[in-house]
């Protein structure tokens, strides 16, 4: 409830899985499951959900949760010989009780730190020692921030490389009424055409069929405009040069057991990522990748809020 103290609460979620609930003074909230380090809810001060989670999502490890913000690490999609999207989203994370200092805005008081480290078994799959720290924070204004820090802790002097994505599922009212701004004229790899490289046309991106594209070296701000909901999501990103845009549309929707047949109408994945140039870390080195999500009331057509202003602001 608005007006109460900001809070961070560890509690039980679906199927008794541990989750942390963040609440901010003006009423916004977020939820993150220790399974997968997976954000499954982000609500504004009116209690309105902003992230899509499928009604058919399965909360049974090791199956990844369908929706919210799965984390793809150390491999995006099938770009390598590991399982699809790597293993971080299929692992149990722990609360990081003693995280190293993270320079951040002192106004941000509502956050939780999680950590993922490899088990002996994991070495058989990916023979590297690492520490993956994830901070999930909610600003007083209700923005959601995810900061990942990945450190190579190999003692054998070996570097390792990885690709990465915050696979964010935004909740939209009607996909055919959504526009994405900030990716115009950029090159992209089309996953529906064996990752062939193309250049995007000059206008905002709209949706009328399946899309699965990796935009390369994008601006640090992308706007997702939901006309019907009069809402603009602003995605700001650091350390993540690429952005994936995905909607499975009807046929693929039917093929996914944990996804409703009509769910594609109400979600759009826009994923801040590092794919084209894998991140390479020598022992002792650390990489940081951050997103900040805002949801601002907008009425594009009435010009009240022009996404271009958002993108330039
Ligand atoms: O990010 C887009 C994508 O790589 C698509 O190709 C599609 O496979 C989607 O991710 C979902 O992947 P998942 O493994 O969660 O079913």
Coordinates of C-alpha atoms and ligand atoms in Angstrom, one line a residue:
X1 CA 0.0 0.0 0.0
X2 CA 1.3 3.5 -0.8
X3 CA 2.7 5.4 2.1
X4 CA 4.0 2.3 3.9
X5 CA 7.8 1.9 4.4
X6 CA 9.8 0.4 1.5
X7 CA 10.2 -3.3 2.2
X8 CA 12.2 -6.3 1.0
X9 CA 10.5 -9.6 2.0
X10 CA 11.6 -13.2 1.5
X11 CA 8.6 -15.4 1.2
X12 CA 7.1 -18.4 -0.5
X13 CA 5.7 -18.2 -4.1
X14 CA 4.1 -20.6 -6.5
X15 CA 4.8 -24.3 -5.6
X16 CA 6.6 -23.1 -2.5
X17 CA 9.5 -21.6 -4.4
X18 CA 11.4 -18.9 -2.5
X19 CA 10.8 -15.4 -3.8
X20 CA 11.7 -11.9 -2.7
X21 CA 9.0 -9.1 -2.8
X22 CA 10.2 -5.5 -3.1
X23 CA 7.7 -2.8 -2.3
X24 CA 8.2 1.0 -2.7
X25 CA 6.6 3.8 -0.7
X26 CA 4.4 5.0 -3.6
X27 CA 3.0 1.5 -4.1
X28 CA 5.1 0.1 -6.9
X29 CA 6.4 -3.5 -6.4
X30 CA 8.5 -6.2 -7.9
X31 CA 9.0 -10.0 -7.3
X32 CA 12.1 -12.1 -8.0
X33 CA 12.3 -15.9 -7.6
X34 CA 15.6 -17.4 -6.3
X35 CA 15.0 -20.0 -8.9
X36 CA 16.6 -18.5 -12.0
X37 CA 17.2 -15.2 -10.3
X38 CA 14.0 -14.6 -12.2
X39 CA 11.9 -11.4 -11.9
X40 CA 8.3 -12.4 -12.4
X41 CA 6.4 -9.3 -11.5
X42 CA 6.8 -5.5 -11.7
X43 CA 3.8 -3.3 -10.8
X44 CA 3.3 0.4 -10.9
X45 CA 2.0 2.5 -8.1
X46 CA -1.6 1.6 -9.1
X47 CA -0.8 -2.1 -8.7
X48 CA -1.0 -2.7 -12.5
X49 CA 1.2 -5.5 -13.7
X50 CA 3.8 -4.4 -16.4
X51 CA 5.5 -7.7 -17.2
X52 CA 3.9 -10.6 -19.0
X53 CA 3.9 -14.1 -17.4
X54 CA 2.0 -16.8 -19.2
X55 CA -1.1 -18.2 -17.5
X56 CA 0.4 -21.6 -18.5
X57 CA 3.9 -20.8 -17.1
X58 CA 5.3 -23.8 -15.3
X59 CA 6.9 -23.1 -11.9
X60 CA 8.7 -26.5 -11.7
X61 CA 12.6 -26.4 -11.8
X62 CA 14.5 -27.0 -13.8
X63 CA 12.1 -25.7 -16.4
X64 CA 12.5 -22.0 -16.9
X65 CA 9.5 -19.8 -16.1
X66 CA 7.7 -18.5 -19.2
X67 CA 7.6 -14.7 -18.8
X68 CA 9.0 -11.9 -16.6
X69 CA 12.7 -11.5 -17.1
X70 CA 14.6 -14.7 -17.6
X71 CA 18.4 -14.2 -17.7
X72 CA 20.3 -15.8 -20.6
X73 CA 23.8 -16.7 -19.5
X74 CA 26.5 -17.9 -20.4
X75 CA 24.8 -18.4 -23.9
X76 CA 22.1 -16.6 -25.7
X77 CA 19.7 -18.8 -27.6
X78 CA 21.5 -21.6 -29.5
X79 CA 24.6 -19.5 -30.1
X80 CA 26.9 -22.2 -28.7
X81 CA 26.8 -25.9 -27.6
X82 CA 25.0 -25.4 -24.3
X83 CA 21.3 -25.7 -23.7
X84 CA 19.0 -23.0 -25.2
X85 CA 19.7 -19.6 -23.4
X86 CA 22.4 -21.2 -21.1
X87 CA 21.7 -22.4 -17.6
X88 CA 21.5 -19.4 -15.3
X89 CA 17.6 -19.3 -15.6
X90 CA 17.4 -23.0 -14.6
X91 CA 19.5 -22.7 -11.4
X92 CA 18.8 -21.8 -7.8
X93 CA 20.4 -18.5 -6.8
X94 CA 21.2 -17.5 -3.2
X95 CA 20.7 -14.2 -1.4
X96 CA 24.1 -12.4 -1.4
X97 CA 24.5 -11.3 2.2
X98 CA 27.8 -9.5 1.6
X99 CA 27.9 -8.0 -1.9
X100 CA 30.8 -5.8 -2.9
X101 CA 29.9 -2.1 -3.0
X102 CA 27.9 -1.2 -6.1
X103 CA 28.0 2.5 -6.9
X104 CA 24.4 3.5 -7.2
X105 CA 22.0 6.3 -6.5
X106 CA 21.6 6.6 -2.7
X107 CA 17.9 7.3 -3.1
X108 CA 17.5 3.7 -4.1
X109 CA 16.8 1.8 -0.9
X110 CA 14.7 -1.1 -2.1
X111 CA 16.8 -3.8 -3.6
X112 CA 18.0 -7.4 -3.2
X113 CA 21.3 -8.9 -4.1
X114 CA 21.4 -12.5 -5.5
X115 CA 24.4 -14.6 -6.3
X116 CA 25.0 -17.6 -8.6
X117 CA 28.2 -19.7 -8.4
X118 CA 29.0 -23.0 -10.2
X119 CA 28.6 -26.3 -8.4
X120 CA 31.0 -29.2 -9.1
X121 CA 28.4 -30.7 -11.5
X122 CA 28.3 -27.4 -13.4
X123 CA 31.9 -27.7 -14.3
X124 CA 31.1 -30.7 -16.4
X125 CA 28.8 -28.5 -18.5
X126 CA 30.8 -25.3 -18.5
X127 CA 34.4 -25.7 -17.0
X128 CA 34.7 -22.2 -15.6
X129 CA 34.7 -20.6 -12.1
X130 CA 32.7 -17.5 -11.9
X131 CA 30.6 -15.3 -9.5
X132 CA 27.4 -13.9 -11.0
X133 CA 26.0 -11.1 -8.8
X134 CA 22.5 -9.7 -9.6
X135 CA 21.0 -6.7 -8.0
X136 CA 17.3 -6.1 -8.5
X137 CA 16.2 -2.7 -7.4
X138 CA 13.0 -0.6 -7.4
X139 CA 13.4 3.2 -7.5
X140 CA 11.1 5.5 -5.4
X141 CA 9.5 6.4 -8.8
X142 CA 8.8 2.7 -9.5
X143 CA 11.5 2.1 -12.1
X144 CA 12.9 -1.4 -12.2
X145 CA 16.7 -1.8 -12.4
X146 CA 18.7 -5.0 -12.9
X147 CA 22.5 -4.9 -12.5
X148 CA 24.5 -8.0 -13.3
X149 CA 28.2 -8.3 -12.3
X150 CA 30.0 -11.4 -13.6
X151 CA 33.5 -12.1 -12.4
X152 CA 36.0 -14.7 -13.8
X153 CA 37.3 -16.5 -10.7
X154 CA 39.2 -19.2 -12.6
X155 CA 42.3 -20.2 -10.7
X156 CA 43.9 -21.9 -13.8
X157 CA 44.5 -18.6 -15.5
X158 CA 41.9 -19.4 -18.2
X159 CA 39.7 -16.6 -19.7
X160 CA 36.1 -17.4 -20.6
X161 CA 33.7 -15.8 -23.0
X162 CA 29.9 -15.6 -22.9
X163 CA 26.8 -14.0 -24.5
X164 CA 24.0 -12.6 -22.4
X165 CA 20.5 -11.2 -22.5
X166 CA 17.8 -9.9 -20.1
X167 CA 14.9 -11.7 -21.9
X168 CA 12.3 -9.2 -20.8
X169 CA 8.6 -10.0 -21.6
X170 CA 6.7 -6.7 -21.6
X171 CA 2.9 -6.9 -21.0
X172 CA 1.1 -5.1 -23.8
X173 CA -2.6 -4.6 -24.5
X174 CA -2.6 -5.6 -28.1
X175 CA 0.5 -6.4 -30.1
X176 CA -0.9 -5.1 -33.3
X177 CA -1.2 -1.7 -31.6
X178 CA 2.4 -1.6 -30.4
X179 CA 5.4 0.4 -31.9
X180 CA 9.0 0.1 -31.0
X181 CA 11.2 3.2 -31.5
X182 CA 14.9 3.5 -31.3
X183 CA 15.9 0.6 -33.7
X184 CA 15.1 2.3 -37.0
X185 CA 17.8 1.9 -39.8
X186 CA 19.9 -0.5 -37.7
X187 CA 21.4 -3.8 -38.9
X188 CA 19.9 -6.9 -37.5
X189 CA 20.3 -10.7 -37.7
X190 CA 17.1 -12.4 -38.6
X191 CA 16.7 -15.7 -36.6
X192 CA 13.9 -16.7 -38.9
X193 CA 16.4 -16.5 -41.9
X194 CA 19.4 -18.4 -40.5
X195 CA 20.6 -15.2 -38.9
X196 CA 21.1 -13.5 -42.2
X197 CA 22.0 -9.8 -41.8
X198 CA 19.6 -7.1 -42.9
X199 CA 19.0 -3.4 -42.3
X200 CA 15.8 -2.2 -40.7
X201 CA 13.6 0.3 -42.5
X202 CA 13.4 3.9 -41.3
X203 CA 10.1 3.9 -39.4
X204 CA 9.1 2.6 -36.0
X205 CA 8.7 -1.2 -35.8
X206 CA 5.2 -2.5 -35.8
X207 CA 4.0 -6.2 -35.6
X208 CA 1.8 -8.2 -37.9
X209 CA 3.6 -11.6 -37.9
X210 CA 6.3 -13.6 -36.0
X211 CA 9.5 -11.7 -35.4
X212 CA 12.8 -12.9 -34.0
X213 CA 15.5 -10.3 -34.7
X214 CA 18.8 -9.4 -33.0
X215 CA 19.5 -5.6 -33.5
X216 CA 23.2 -4.8 -33.5
X217 CA 24.9 -1.9 -31.7
X218 CA 21.7 -0.1 -30.8
X219 CA 21.2 3.2 -28.9
X220 CA 21.1 2.9 -25.1
X221 CA 17.4 3.8 -25.0
X222 CA 14.5 2.0 -26.7
X223 CA 10.8 3.0 -26.4
X224 CA 7.9 0.5 -26.6
X225 CA 4.7 2.3 -27.1
X226 CA 1.4 0.7 -26.2
X227 CA -1.2 2.9 -27.8
X228 CA -4.2 1.3 -26.3
X229 CA -2.8 1.4 -22.8
X230 CA -1.5 4.9 -23.4
X231 CA 1.8 3.6 -21.9
X232 CA 5.4 3.9 -23.0
X233 CA 8.0 1.5 -21.7
X234 CA 11.5 3.0 -21.8
X235 CA 14.3 0.5 -21.7
X236 CA 17.7 2.0 -20.8
X237 CA 20.7 -0.2 -21.0
X238 CA 24.5 -0.2 -20.2
X239 CA 27.1 -2.7 -21.2
X240 CA 24.6 -4.5 -23.5
X241 CA 25.1 -3.3 -27.1
X242 CA 22.5 -5.4 -28.8
X243 CA 18.7 -5.8 -28.5
X244 CA 16.5 -8.8 -29.4
X245 CA 12.9 -8.3 -30.5
X246 CA 10.7 -11.4 -30.3
X247 CA 7.1 -12.3 -30.7
X248 CA 6.3 -16.0 -31.6
X249 CA 2.9 -15.1 -33.1
X250 CA 0.1 -17.7 -33.5
X251 CA 1.7 -20.8 -34.9
X252 CA 4.7 -20.9 -32.6
X253 CA 2.5 -19.9 -29.7
X254 CA 0.5 -23.1 -30.2
X255 CA 3.7 -25.1 -30.2
X256 CA 4.8 -23.9 -26.8
X257 CA 3.2 -26.0 -24.0
X258 CA 3.8 -23.3 -21.4
X259 CA 2.3 -20.5 -23.5
X260 CA -1.4 -19.8 -24.2
X261 CA -2.5 -19.8 -27.8
X262 CA -3.5 -16.1 -27.6
X263 CA -0.7 -15.1 -25.3
X264 CA 1.3 -13.7 -28.2
X265 CA -1.3 -10.8 -28.5
X266 CA -0.3 -9.5 -25.0
X267 CA 3.5 -9.8 -24.9
X268 CA 6.5 -8.4 -26.6
X269 CA 10.1 -9.4 -25.7
X270 CA 12.6 -6.6 -26.1
X271 CA 15.9 -8.0 -24.7
X272 CA 19.0 -5.9 -23.8
X273 CA 21.8 -8.2 -24.9
X274 CA 25.5 -8.8 -25.7
X275 CA 25.4 -11.3 -28.6
X276 CA 27.3 -10.2 -31.7
X277 CA 30.6 -9.7 -29.8
X278 CA 30.9 -12.2 -26.9
X279 CA 32.2 -10.8 -23.6
X280 CA 35.7 -12.2 -22.8
X281 CA 36.9 -12.1 -19.2
X282 CA 40.4 -12.9 -18.0
X283 CA 40.7 -14.3 -14.4
X284 CA 40.0 -11.4 -11.9
X285 CA 38.1 -9.4 -14.5
X286 CA 34.5 -8.4 -14.0
X287 CA 31.8 -7.4 -16.5
X288 CA 28.7 -5.3 -15.7
X289 CA 25.5 -5.2 -17.6
X290 CA 22.5 -3.1 -16.5
X291 CA 18.9 -2.3 -17.5
X292 CA 16.5 0.3 -16.2
X293 CA 12.9 -0.1 -17.1
X294 CA 10.4 2.8 -16.8
X295 CA 6.7 2.8 -17.6
X296 CA 5.4 6.3 -18.4
X297 CA 1.8 7.2 -19.2
X298 CA 1.7 8.3 -22.8
X299 CA -0.6 9.3 -25.5
X300 CA 1.6 9.2 -28.6
X301 CA -1.0 10.3 -31.0
X302 CA -2.0 13.4 -28.9
X303 CA 1.7 14.3 -28.8
X304 CA 1.6 14.5 -25.0
X305 CA 4.7 12.3 -25.0
X306 CA 6.7 11.9 -28.1
X307 CA 8.9 8.8 -27.9
X308 CA 11.5 10.7 -29.9
X309 CA 11.6 13.2 -26.9
X310 CA 11.9 10.1 -24.6
X311 CA 14.7 8.7 -26.7
X312 CA 16.6 12.0 -26.9
X313 CA 15.7 13.2 -23.3
Ligands
LIG1 O1 14.9 -14.3 -27.6 C1 14.2 -14.9 -28.6 C2 14.4 -16.4 -28.6 O2 15.7 -16.7 -28.7 C3 13.5 -17.0 -29.6 O3 14.2 -17.6 -30.7 C4 12.6 -18.0 -28.9 O4 13.2 -19.2 -28.9 C5 12.6 -17.4 -27.5 O5 13.9 -16.9 -27.3 C6 12.2 -18.3 -26.3 O6 13.1 -19.2 -26.0 P1 12.8 -20.3 -24.9 O7 14.0 -21.1 -24.8 O8 12.5 -19.5 -23.6 O9 11.6 -21.0 -25.3

